[in-house]
Amino acid sequence: MELLERIGAKVLDGMSENAKLSVMKTASESFRLSRCFPPLQGEEAEVLAACSVYSAARFRRLKVDLDMPKVTFKGILEAADEFHFAGKSAQELASCYNELFLPALRGNFRNTFQTNQDTTPQVFASDQAQKESGCGPAHKKARVSDELFSTPQRLTTLSERCLTTSKPSVELENSTQSGKVSQSNQFTAPSMIDRAPSDRACNLPFEQEETKPESSAETIEAAPATVPVSAERIENRANSRGGSDSVTASSRSVVPGIVKIKSAETIEAAVDSEVRSERKKTAAGESNPIATPQAVDNGENNSRMVSPVENAPNTAAESMSRHEMIRAAKTLRDLGVDLREGSAEDVRDTQTEKFDDSKLFARHSFFFVSGGSGMSEKRRTLLVKIALDNGGDVESDLSVPEGSWTLVVVAESELFLKKFPAVKALLDIPLVFFHTPEWIIECKRRNALLSHAEYALSNLESSLETSEYADVKQAGGNDTRALTAQGWACERTLESKVKMPEANRKIMEILKYLVSTYDLLGGRENEFRKLGTQKAVSAIQSFPTEIKGLKDVRGLHGIGSETLSKIEEIINTGTCRKAEAFKVDPHVKTLRVFEGIWGAGPTTANKWYACGIRSLDDFREGTKGYSLLSKQQKIGLKYYDEFNMKIPREEVQEIENVVRSSVDVIGEGRFRTITCGSYRRGRKVCGDVDMIFTANREYTQGFLALVIKDLREKKFISDDLVTITLEGEQKYMGVCQLPGKLHRRLDIIIVPTDELACSLIYFTGSAYFNRSMRAKARNMNYSLSQHFIAPIQTQKNKVTWTGERIKVNTEKDVFDILQIPYRTPEERDIG
DNA sequence: TTGCAGACCCA
DNA sequence: TGGGTC
DNA sequence: GCAA
Ligand SMILES: O=c1ccn([C@H]2C[C@H](O)[C@@H](COP(=O)(O)OP(=O)(O)OP(=O)(O)O)O2)c(=O)[nH]1
Ligand SMILES: [Mg+2]
């Protein structure tokens, strides 16, 4: 109860102003209100100031919602305590809110509606609230409630969405000997800027490969190859996996945040139409297997839940286990109950107004920010059509929506909103949302209203404020959204990169050092600590302005409490104790040396350390240390210094040329070679050389061995880190050396052309990009590997079924499937 | 409290 | 299967 | 370490 004490809260009536507001803040943030005002600091004055910004309607609604479920305030606070959330980000509180608040509230209603309302008068803080919540006769409510819980889940098929008619496009123009390369050999340059513009020349006789006529036909016929996928899978994925947004996205319901109560009619209509459309589609009449949560159904529990919190501090926890609550929340989401829809005002509206609720965008009006360099006319036309076809309205100017209408402002990027001063006035309005066009497309595709969070434009205030981006160019209609803190790293593009503020650079440097150290230490623990920290670094990297205080980064995706406190420390003291401790730790220092040996990782390095080995000297030939080395590690040790040296871009090209000439001869022109890795991403210096050999499947068998043999005979390849046979290895790792140059690591993979697209993505990286992209794929119920992309089904995060691999001819095909705007290799240089 | 990318090669 | 690596 |  630390938090409770800290803010002196007593829940509701007895609750301090500050606590109340803190809860409101929690609630509002989870409803993406946070964009309406600068992040709150927790000081009362500031909070109050922020609240005054609310439109009256918003404020009232919020109050209604908050007054209702006393219990859950406690639930929130309790959770805050339970998870040591005190002082943590509102985001975390918000997620508690979602998990605890929603089901509890729902439970209250069921209880309230099914039993006599009067028995639990203290549920409602005020009669006013009760009235505004739109309660009709209690019996009606109960019925609706039951229906909601028995609504079968909507199913759709995936067939339509597979028809991505991706034109074959020329991608991947790799340089053979193409001209200019920056001269500066800045080995010491920080990673952010040590990139050169990529050279784009064509790769001799093969550049046609991906544009050859038949590939077009293949692409289209590839679509049906995808097995129809039920929406259930998509939804499961949306609910179960680590998504991009701080707020859970679910397919139909707009879960996050404020719970609103539909009038009985509204809900019934919604349910009816749902059922109707369900029957119409019928397809595979799978019903929702999720059971009604018993705890919610249980009257006794619920009556305990609504008892005054002050008197029974633990009632919430007693009446509903955390698991039950979470399951209840999930159930609600799965059921597609849009808990947030309908407001006090809406109730009146819906009783008088007639509309076709069966349409997807009923009661939605759209405003498209197009023209200029923003949205192309073609795109706009398409979107307008979708909107109108589905019962939506399209507005010609920006104004506050009436009554229960939802206004969706659609723009390619928040940057384009600047042109519309009227936007400012809409920021605080409840039923106004700012989205990317993808929201509409996705909604249409899945025939469901999707989370307002996932496709939301963000950082609205700041992009309206700053003049910095007034002249945004929209290259080729591409999405160059820069400011949004997107959840999937593979989707975002970085800022110009040159003007990283000093403060940010410093923070990143220290965090990166921690990442490298976690990497050395090894173990599950540190492995994921590393991952987490890496994400934090990535978040800061894409943060556009100087970090002056914690408020700047608090709430950023990827920045949690630990990072926050480290940043605080860095701002105040210029350093971070944890990092400083690592720097002088002899164990860490030794590990760093040992793991500089290729083939030695945390486990062996630690073993060596445990053996009393302390330096590379202890590995000299004939010593006991030497006998501990594996074959590969011996090679790694031999070239210790050389391998730890970066390769200038030009030298990579020379190496590429040597290899390619050999491939051309031995492969009789059938093979194409592509240099990938950091080189393809445009870096000025590279850690190694990564090459793809590709040809039709019939030729790939055993080819690698021939080339390696040739190169070895030419004294270009000096050592092998894998043994290669004629029986078709897929990859080679070895050592090569140009005359007069250092020994370099050379990686080659051999790939049949039908796997080229996925291989290119894989081998181009970055590793961080790949992981992000694969995570998104997984999240969308696909599996992406270097070989293929295929739909999958999972149970408890385990793959239970893998569909047929989807035919992809170009990298872009894969991006399209995963709904990621195409990223050039250079743009993939993240992490 | 759980999961965090997905695969190849070696011993 | 665990270690290392891409 | 972070998000859900
Ligand atoms: O854990 C990893 C490591 C690498 N890769 C892919 C992406 C990467 O770009 C490519 C080549 O690996 P390499 O280690 O050579 O990385 P790089 O991106 O080329 O950087 P460097 O300059 O260190 O070689 O293999 C992964 O998918 N996962
Ligand atoms: Mg590389």
PDB file of C-alpha atoms (C1' of nucleotides) and ligand atoms in Angstrom, chain A residues 646 676-679 681 683 685-690 747 761-768 770-771 774 829, chain B residues 5-6, chain C residues 5-6, ligand 1:
ATOM      1  CA  LYS A 646      36.242  -2.989 -39.303  1.00  0.00           C
ATOM      2  CA  CYS A 676      24.382  -7.947 -48.108  1.00  0.00           C
ATOM      3  CA  GLY A 677      24.850  -7.263 -44.420  1.00  0.00           C
ATOM      4  CA  SER A 678      25.976  -3.878 -43.259  1.00  0.00           C
ATOM      5  CA  TYR A 679      27.477  -3.249 -46.684  1.00  0.00           C
ATOM      6  CA  ARG A 681      22.729  -1.117 -45.659  1.00  0.00           C
ATOM      7  CA  ARG A 683      27.648   1.503 -43.945  1.00  0.00           C
ATOM      8  CA  VAL A 685      32.741   0.250 -42.576  1.00  0.00           C
ATOM      9  CA  CYS A 686      31.663  -3.313 -42.102  1.00  0.00           C
ATOM     10  CA  GLY A 687      32.412  -6.045 -39.640  1.00  0.00           C
ATOM     11  CA  ASP A 688      32.600  -8.728 -42.281  1.00  0.00           C
ATOM     12  CA  VAL A 689      31.502  -9.519 -45.819  1.00  0.00           C
ATOM     13  CA  ASP A 690      28.142 -11.173 -46.274  1.00  0.00           C
ATOM     14  CA  ASP A 747      30.035 -15.247 -44.844  1.00  0.00           C
ATOM     15  CA  ILE A 761      15.728  -9.526 -46.050  1.00  0.00           C
ATOM     16  CA  TYR A 762      17.451 -11.833 -43.657  1.00  0.00           C
ATOM     17  CA  PHE A 763      20.982 -11.274 -44.814  1.00  0.00           C
ATOM     18  CA  THR A 764      20.585  -7.537 -45.180  1.00  0.00           C
ATOM     19  CA  GLY A 765      19.458  -7.110 -41.634  1.00  0.00           C
ATOM     20  CA  SER A 766      20.097  -5.452 -39.423  1.00  0.00           C
ATOM     21  CA  ALA A 767      19.716  -8.200 -36.891  1.00  0.00           C
ATOM     22  CA  TYR A 768      17.564  -5.879 -34.835  1.00  0.00           C
ATOM     23  CA  ASN A 770      15.024  -8.724 -38.603  1.00  0.00           C
ATOM     24  CA  ARG A 771      13.924  -9.518 -35.129  1.00  0.00           C
ATOM     25  CA  ARG A 774       9.857 -11.373 -37.522  1.00  0.00           C
ATOM     26  CA  ASP A 829      20.134   0.068 -40.499  1.00  0.00           C
TER      27      ASP A 829
ATOM     28  C1'  DA B   5      13.259 -14.332 -34.214  1.00  0.00           C
ATOM     29  C1'  DG B   6      14.368 -18.019 -36.392  1.00  0.00           C
TER      30       DG B   6
ATOM     31  C1'  DT C   5      26.786 -17.429 -34.782  1.00  0.00           C
ATOM     32  C1'  DC C   6      24.334 -15.314 -38.782  1.00  0.00           C
TER      33       DC C   6
HETATM   34  O1  LIG E   1      21.541 -12.479 -34.868  1.00  0.00           O
HETATM   35  C1  LIG E   1      21.577 -12.215 -36.077  1.00  0.00           C
HETATM   36  C2  LIG E   1      22.719 -11.789 -36.737  1.00  0.00           C
HETATM   37  C3  LIG E   1      22.663 -11.493 -38.072  1.00  0.00           C
HETATM   38  N1  LIG E   1      21.500 -11.614 -38.741  1.00  0.00           N
HETATM   39  C4  LIG E   1      21.437 -11.262 -40.172  1.00  0.00           C
HETATM   40  C5  LIG E   1      21.284  -9.771 -40.293  1.00  0.00           C
HETATM   41  C6  LIG E   1      22.659  -9.313 -40.569  1.00  0.00           C
HETATM   42  O2  LIG E   1      22.679  -8.092 -41.275  1.00  0.00           O
HETATM   43  C7  LIG E   1      23.189 -10.426 -41.407  1.00  0.00           C
HETATM   44  C8  LIG E   1      24.691 -10.491 -41.423  1.00  0.00           C
HETATM   45  O3  LIG E   1      25.174 -10.654 -40.118  1.00  0.00           O
HETATM   46  P1  LIG E   1      26.418  -9.826 -39.580  1.00  0.00           P
HETATM   47  O4  LIG E   1      26.796 -10.379 -38.255  1.00  0.00           O
HETATM   48  O5  LIG E   1      27.482  -9.803 -40.597  1.00  0.00           O
HETATM   49  O6  LIG E   1      25.836  -8.398 -39.327  1.00  0.00           O
HETATM   50  P2  LIG E   1      25.969  -7.098 -40.199  1.00  0.00           P
HETATM   51  O7  LIG E   1      24.654  -6.441 -40.188  1.00  0.00           O
HETATM   52  O8  LIG E   1      26.499  -7.392 -41.547  1.00  0.00           O
HETATM   53  O9  LIG E   1      26.960  -6.165 -39.400  1.00  0.00           O
HETATM   54  P3  LIG E   1      28.548  -6.232 -39.432  1.00  0.00           P
HETATM   55  O10 LIG E   1      28.990  -4.950 -39.996  1.00  0.00           O
HETATM   56  O11 LIG E   1      28.959  -6.400 -38.038  1.00  0.00           O
HETATM   57  O12 LIG E   1      28.937  -7.390 -40.253  1.00  0.00           O
HETATM   58  O13 LIG E   1      22.634 -11.595 -40.825  1.00  0.00           O
HETATM   59  C9  LIG E   1      20.375 -12.039 -38.109  1.00  0.00           C
HETATM   60  O14 LIG E   1      19.326 -12.138 -38.723  1.00  0.00           O
HETATM   61  N2  LIG E   1      20.418 -12.321 -36.783  1.00  0.00           N
END
